[in-house]
Each structure stands twice: as C-alpha cells, then as structure tokens.
Amino acid sequence: MKHWLQKLLRILAYTMAGVVILLAIVVGLFRLLLPRLPEYQEEIKQWAGEAIGAQVEFVGMNARWRFRGPELNF
C-alpha cells in the first residue's frame, strides 16, 4: 500500500508541475503578444460585427492581466 501511495503522489506531482509549466508558457505568450494588440483592432471589429450581426465601432483597446485572468477593454 505504501508503494502505491508513493507512486500516486509522484504522478500527482508530475502532473502539477506540468500544469504550472503550461500556465507559465501561456502567460508568457500573452505578455509577449499584448503590445501587438492594436494591430488587430480592425480584424477584431470585423469579427465582433459578424458574430453579433451589427456594426461594431470602438476607438481604443486596452488589455491587461488581472488576478482573475486576461481582460480586454474596448
């Protein structure tokens, strides 16, 4: 039983380490691509307009990483 518990804990530790590494990569990519967000403003307007079936207009965009996750403001 002790051997089974050690194996379970080892698998759990590897899984958690993998999740932490994956989250670090996602956050790093978000921070890397965040400054390029204004370049895609027209594409975002077009996509949003097609999604809701109305014309979408906004003057500026702001993006930041909050405690709850990424946040986009238009």
mmCIF file of N, CA and C in Angstrom:
data_model
loop_
_atom_site.group_PDB
_atom_site.id
_atom_site.type_symbol
_atom_site.label_atom_id
_atom_site.label_comp_id
_atom_site.label_asym_id
_atom_site.label_seq_id
_atom_site.Cartn_x
_atom_site.Cartn_y
_atom_site.Cartn_z
ATOM 1 N N MET A 1 0.826 -1.189 0.000
ATOM 2 C CA MET A 1 0.000 0.000 0.000
ATOM 3 C C MET A 1 0.873 1.255 0.000
ATOM 4 N N LYS A 2 1.978 1.229 0.723
ATOM 5 C CA LYS A 2 2.858 2.377 0.790
ATOM 6 C C LYS A 2 3.462 2.670 -0.579
ATOM 7 N N HIS A 3 3.830 1.632 -1.311
ATOM 8 C CA HIS A 3 4.398 1.795 -2.648
ATOM 9 C C HIS A 3 3.369 2.423 -3.590
ATOM 10 N N TRP A 4 2.118 2.004 -3.485
ATOM 11 C CA TRP A 4 1.052 2.537 -4.325
ATOM 12 C C TRP A 4 0.828 4.026 -4.029
ATOM 13 N N LEU A 5 0.872 4.417 -2.760
ATOM 14 C CA LEU A 5 0.684 5.807 -2.363
ATOM 15 C C LEU A 5 1.831 6.680 -2.866
ATOM 16 N N GLN A 6 3.057 6.183 -2.776
ATOM 17 C CA GLN A 6 4.207 6.929 -3.278
ATOM 18 C C GLN A 6 4.108 7.136 -4.787
ATOM 19 N N LYS A 7 3.677 6.107 -5.489
ATOM 20 C CA LYS A 7 3.528 6.212 -6.943
ATOM 21 C C LYS A 7 2.443 7.233 -7.294
ATOM 22 N N LEU A 8 1.346 7.226 -6.563
ATOM 23 C CA LEU A 8 0.266 8.175 -6.793
ATOM 24 C C LEU A 8 0.738 9.607 -6.541
ATOM 25 N N LEU A 9 1.464 9.815 -5.460
ATOM 26 C CA LEU A 9 1.981 11.148 -5.156
ATOM 27 C C LEU A 9 2.972 11.620 -6.206
ATOM 28 N N ARG A 10 3.795 10.734 -6.715
ATOM 29 C CA ARG A 10 4.765 11.082 -7.751
ATOM 30 C C ARG A 10 4.041 11.499 -9.035
ATOM 31 N N ILE A 11 3.011 10.745 -9.414
ATOM 32 C CA ILE A 11 2.245 11.083 -10.614
ATOM 33 C C ILE A 11 1.538 12.419 -10.437
ATOM 34 N N LEU A 12 0.972 12.647 -9.256
ATOM 35 C CA LEU A 12 0.306 13.910 -8.972
ATOM 36 C C LEU A 12 1.290 15.082 -9.025
ATOM 37 N N ALA A 13 2.482 14.886 -8.490
ATOM 38 C CA ALA A 13 3.500 15.943 -8.510
ATOM 39 C C ALA A 13 3.921 16.264 -9.943
ATOM 40 N N TYR A 14 4.128 15.255 -10.773
ATOM 41 C CA TYR A 14 4.498 15.488 -12.167
ATOM 42 C C TYR A 14 3.376 16.198 -12.919
ATOM 43 N N THR A 15 2.148 15.829 -12.647
ATOM 44 C CA THR A 15 1.010 16.468 -13.302
ATOM 45 C C THR A 15 0.921 17.942 -12.918
ATOM 46 N N MET A 16 1.059 18.231 -11.646
ATOM 47 C CA MET A 16 1.008 19.618 -11.181
ATOM 48 C C MET A 16 2.165 20.436 -11.760
ATOM 49 N N ALA A 17 3.348 19.851 -11.832
ATOM 50 C CA ALA A 17 4.483 20.556 -12.424
ATOM 51 C C ALA A 17 4.213 20.856 -13.896
ATOM 52 N N GLY A 18 3.622 19.915 -14.594
ATOM 53 C CA GLY A 18 3.275 20.135 -15.997
ATOM 54 C C GLY A 18 2.258 21.249 -16.164
ATOM 55 N N VAL A 19 1.264 21.296 -15.280
ATOM 56 C CA VAL A 19 0.253 22.353 -15.342
ATOM 57 C C VAL A 19 0.886 23.717 -15.077
ATOM 58 N N VAL A 20 1.769 23.789 -14.103
ATOM 59 C CA VAL A 20 2.440 25.055 -13.784
ATOM 60 C C VAL A 20 3.286 25.515 -14.969
ATOM 61 N N ILE A 21 4.009 24.611 -15.595
ATOM 62 C CA ILE A 21 4.828 24.966 -16.752
ATOM 63 C C ILE A 21 3.952 25.432 -17.906
ATOM 64 N N LEU A 22 2.851 24.747 -18.155
ATOM 65 C CA LEU A 22 1.938 25.132 -19.222
ATOM 66 C C LEU A 22 1.340 26.516 -18.963
ATOM 67 N N LEU A 23 0.944 26.787 -17.731
ATOM 68 C CA LEU A 23 0.419 28.110 -17.394
ATOM 69 C C LEU A 23 1.475 29.198 -17.569
ATOM 70 N N ALA A 24 2.711 28.908 -17.219
ATOM 71 C CA ALA A 24 3.787 29.879 -17.392
ATOM 72 C C ALA A 24 3.997 30.197 -18.872
ATOM 73 N N ILE A 25 3.893 29.196 -19.720
ATOM 74 C CA ILE A 25 4.036 29.416 -21.158
ATOM 75 C C ILE A 25 2.891 30.274 -21.686
ATOM 76 N N VAL A 26 1.671 29.992 -21.266
ATOM 77 C CA VAL A 26 0.508 30.760 -21.720
ATOM 78 C C VAL A 26 0.617 32.220 -21.276
ATOM 79 N N VAL A 27 0.986 32.442 -20.027
ATOM 80 C CA VAL A 27 1.137 33.814 -19.528
ATOM 81 C C VAL A 27 2.255 34.523 -20.281
ATOM 82 N N GLY A 28 3.349 33.850 -20.526
ATOM 83 C CA GLY A 28 4.457 34.445 -21.275
ATOM 84 C C GLY A 28 4.057 34.833 -22.688
ATOM 85 N N LEU A 29 3.323 33.970 -23.372
ATOM 86 C CA LEU A 29 2.860 34.296 -24.719
ATOM 87 C C LEU A 29 1.884 35.467 -24.708
ATOM 88 N N PHE A 30 0.997 35.491 -23.718
ATOM 89 C CA PHE A 30 0.052 36.609 -23.614
ATOM 90 C C PHE A 30 0.799 37.923 -23.430
ATOM 91 N N ARG A 31 1.787 37.927 -22.560
ATOM 92 C CA ARG A 31 2.555 39.159 -22.321
ATOM 93 C C ARG A 31 3.405 39.543 -23.521
ATOM 94 N N LEU A 32 3.842 38.562 -24.293
ATOM 95 C CA LEU A 32 4.630 38.834 -25.492
ATOM 96 C C LEU A 32 3.767 39.435 -26.596
ATOM 97 N N LEU A 33 2.548 38.922 -26.755
ATOM 98 C CA LEU A 33 1.671 39.370 -27.829
ATOM 99 C C LEU A 33 0.816 40.578 -27.463
ATOM 100 N N LEU A 34 0.728 40.911 -26.203
ATOM 101 C CA LEU A 34 -0.102 42.018 -25.747
ATOM 102 C C LEU A 34 0.242 43.350 -26.414
ATOM 103 N N PRO A 35 1.500 43.727 -26.573
ATOM 104 C CA PRO A 35 1.802 45.004 -27.226
ATOM 105 C C PRO A 35 1.359 45.057 -28.695
ATOM 106 N N ARG A 36 1.138 43.926 -29.333
ATOM 107 C CA ARG A 36 0.735 43.915 -30.736
ATOM 108 C C ARG A 36 -0.776 43.975 -30.906
ATOM 109 N N LEU A 37 -1.527 44.058 -29.832
ATOM 110 C CA LEU A 37 -2.982 44.045 -29.887
ATOM 111 C C LEU A 37 -3.573 45.144 -30.773
ATOM 112 N N PRO A 38 -3.112 46.391 -30.718
ATOM 113 C CA PRO A 38 -3.706 47.426 -31.577
ATOM 114 C C PRO A 38 -3.604 47.125 -33.078
ATOM 115 N N GLU A 39 -2.641 46.325 -33.488
ATOM 116 C CA GLU A 39 -2.513 45.973 -34.898
ATOM 117 C C GLU A 39 -3.723 45.184 -35.391
ATOM 118 N N TYR A 40 -4.402 44.487 -34.506
ATOM 119 C CA TYR A 40 -5.518 43.633 -34.884
ATOM 120 C C TYR A 40 -6.878 44.274 -34.599
ATOM 121 N N GLN A 41 -6.902 45.575 -34.359
ATOM 122 C CA GLN A 41 -8.135 46.254 -33.987
ATOM 123 C C GLN A 41 -9.201 46.123 -35.080
ATOM 124 N N GLU A 42 -8.844 46.319 -36.332
ATOM 125 C CA GLU A 42 -9.820 46.223 -37.419
ATOM 126 C C GLU A 42 -10.352 44.798 -37.566
ATOM 127 N N GLU A 43 -9.476 43.808 -37.420
ATOM 128 C CA GLU A 43 -9.921 42.422 -37.513
ATOM 129 C C GLU A 43 -10.881 42.071 -36.377
ATOM 130 N N ILE A 44 -10.619 42.586 -35.191
ATOM 131 C CA ILE A 44 -11.493 42.324 -34.045
ATOM 132 C C ILE A 44 -12.854 42.981 -34.267
ATOM 133 N N LYS A 45 -12.864 44.201 -34.825
ATOM 134 C CA LYS A 45 -14.131 44.867 -35.133
ATOM 135 C C LYS A 45 -14.944 44.035 -36.125
ATOM 136 N N GLN A 46 -14.284 43.556 -37.160
ATOM 137 C CA GLN A 46 -14.975 42.762 -38.170
ATOM 138 C C GLN A 46 -15.517 41.465 -37.573
ATOM 139 N N TRP A 47 -14.699 40.767 -36.789
ATOM 140 C CA TRP A 47 -15.126 39.511 -36.174
ATOM 141 C C TRP A 47 -16.307 39.730 -35.230
ATOM 142 N N ALA A 48 -16.227 40.777 -34.414
ATOM 143 C CA ALA A 48 -17.312 41.055 -33.461
ATOM 144 C C ALA A 48 -18.592 41.431 -34.202
ATOM 145 N N GLY A 49 -18.468 42.216 -35.268
ATOM 146 C CA GLY A 49 -19.641 42.595 -36.050
ATOM 147 C C GLY A 49 -20.312 41.398 -36.691
ATOM 148 N N GLU A 50 -19.525 40.475 -37.210
ATOM 149 C CA GLU A 50 -20.083 39.265 -37.811
ATOM 150 C C GLU A 50 -20.736 38.368 -36.759
ATOM 151 N N ALA A 51 -20.155 38.338 -35.572
ATOM 152 C CA ALA A 51 -20.667 37.466 -34.508
ATOM 153 C C ALA A 51 -22.027 37.933 -33.989
ATOM 154 N N ILE A 52 -22.216 39.250 -33.875
ATOM 155 C CA ILE A 52 -23.477 39.745 -33.316
ATOM 156 C C ILE A 52 -24.443 40.257 -34.381
ATOM 157 N N GLY A 53 -23.979 40.372 -35.612
ATOM 158 C CA GLY A 53 -24.848 40.812 -36.698
ATOM 159 C C GLY A 53 -25.116 42.300 -36.704
ATOM 160 N N ALA A 54 -24.225 43.092 -36.156
ATOM 161 C CA ALA A 54 -24.373 44.547 -36.140
ATOM 162 C C ALA A 54 -22.997 45.173 -36.333
ATOM 163 N N GLN A 55 -23.006 46.440 -36.700
ATOM 164 C CA GLN A 55 -21.739 47.139 -36.883
ATOM 165 C C GLN A 55 -21.140 47.472 -35.514
ATOM 166 N N VAL A 56 -19.880 47.217 -35.369
ATOM 167 C CA VAL A 56 -19.184 47.462 -34.104
ATOM 168 C C VAL A 56 -18.132 48.538 -34.327
ATOM 169 N N GLU A 57 -18.148 49.545 -33.490
ATOM 170 C CA GLU A 57 -17.157 50.624 -33.549
ATOM 171 C C GLU A 57 -16.611 50.869 -32.148
ATOM 172 N N PHE A 58 -15.317 51.006 -32.058
ATOM 173 C CA PHE A 58 -14.689 51.432 -30.811
ATOM 174 C C PHE A 58 -13.427 52.188 -31.153
ATOM 175 N N VAL A 59 -13.047 53.089 -30.275
ATOM 176 C CA VAL A 59 -11.923 53.980 -30.531
ATOM 177 C C VAL A 59 -10.602 53.366 -30.106
ATOM 178 N N GLY A 60 -10.577 52.720 -28.965
ATOM 179 C CA GLY A 60 -9.325 52.192 -28.459
ATOM 180 C C GLY A 60 -9.509 50.848 -27.779
ATOM 181 N N MET A 61 -8.391 50.241 -27.497
ATOM 182 C CA MET A 61 -8.396 48.945 -26.821
ATOM 183 C C MET A 61 -7.346 48.968 -25.721
ATOM 184 N N ASN A 62 -7.654 48.278 -24.650
ATOM 185 C CA ASN A 62 -6.709 48.147 -23.550
ATOM 186 C C ASN A 62 -6.756 46.694 -23.077
ATOM 187 N N ALA A 63 -5.617 46.116 -22.854
ATOM 188 C CA ALA A 63 -5.557 44.741 -22.367
ATOM 189 C C ALA A 63 -4.601 44.671 -21.196
ATOM 190 N N ARG A 64 -4.956 43.849 -20.227
ATOM 191 C CA ARG A 64 -4.082 43.661 -19.069
ATOM 192 C C ARG A 64 -4.343 42.296 -18.455
ATOM 193 N N TRP A 65 -3.425 41.887 -17.631
ATOM 194 C CA TRP A 65 -3.535 40.598 -16.958
ATOM 195 C C TRP A 65 -3.876 40.871 -15.508
ATOM 196 N N ARG A 66 -5.084 40.507 -15.116
ATOM 197 C CA ARG A 66 -5.519 40.690 -13.741
ATOM 198 C C ARG A 66 -5.403 39.376 -12.986
ATOM 199 N N PHE A 67 -5.712 39.418 -11.703
ATOM 200 C CA PHE A 67 -5.636 38.216 -10.871
ATOM 201 C C PHE A 67 -6.589 37.128 -11.371
ATOM 202 N N ARG A 68 -7.746 37.529 -11.887
ATOM 203 C CA ARG A 68 -8.741 36.577 -12.380
ATOM 204 C C ARG A 68 -8.426 36.075 -13.785
ATOM 205 N N GLY A 69 -7.491 36.697 -14.474
ATOM 206 C CA GLY A 69 -7.145 36.290 -15.831
ATOM 207 C C GLY A 69 -7.039 37.477 -16.752
ATOM 208 N N PRO A 70 -6.936 37.216 -18.066
ATOM 209 C CA PRO A 70 -6.788 38.332 -19.017
ATOM 210 C C PRO A 70 -8.071 39.152 -19.119
ATOM 211 N N GLU A 71 -7.883 40.437 -19.406
ATOM 212 C CA GLU A 71 -9.016 41.344 -19.500
ATOM 213 C C GLU A 71 -8.800 42.259 -20.692
ATOM 214 N N LEU A 72 -9.809 42.380 -21.556
ATOM 215 C CA LEU A 72 -9.777 43.284 -22.690
ATOM 216 C C LEU A 72 -10.845 44.360 -22.476
ATOM 217 N N ASN A 73 -10.460 45.617 -22.682
ATOM 218 C CA ASN A 73 -11.404 46.735 -22.577
ATOM 219 C C ASN A 73 -11.439 47.446 -23.920
ATOM 220 N N PHE A 74 -12.653 47.719 -24.384
ATOM 221 C CA PHE A 74 -12.832 48.438 -25.646
ATOM 222 C C PHE A 74 -13.461 49.772 -25.374
#
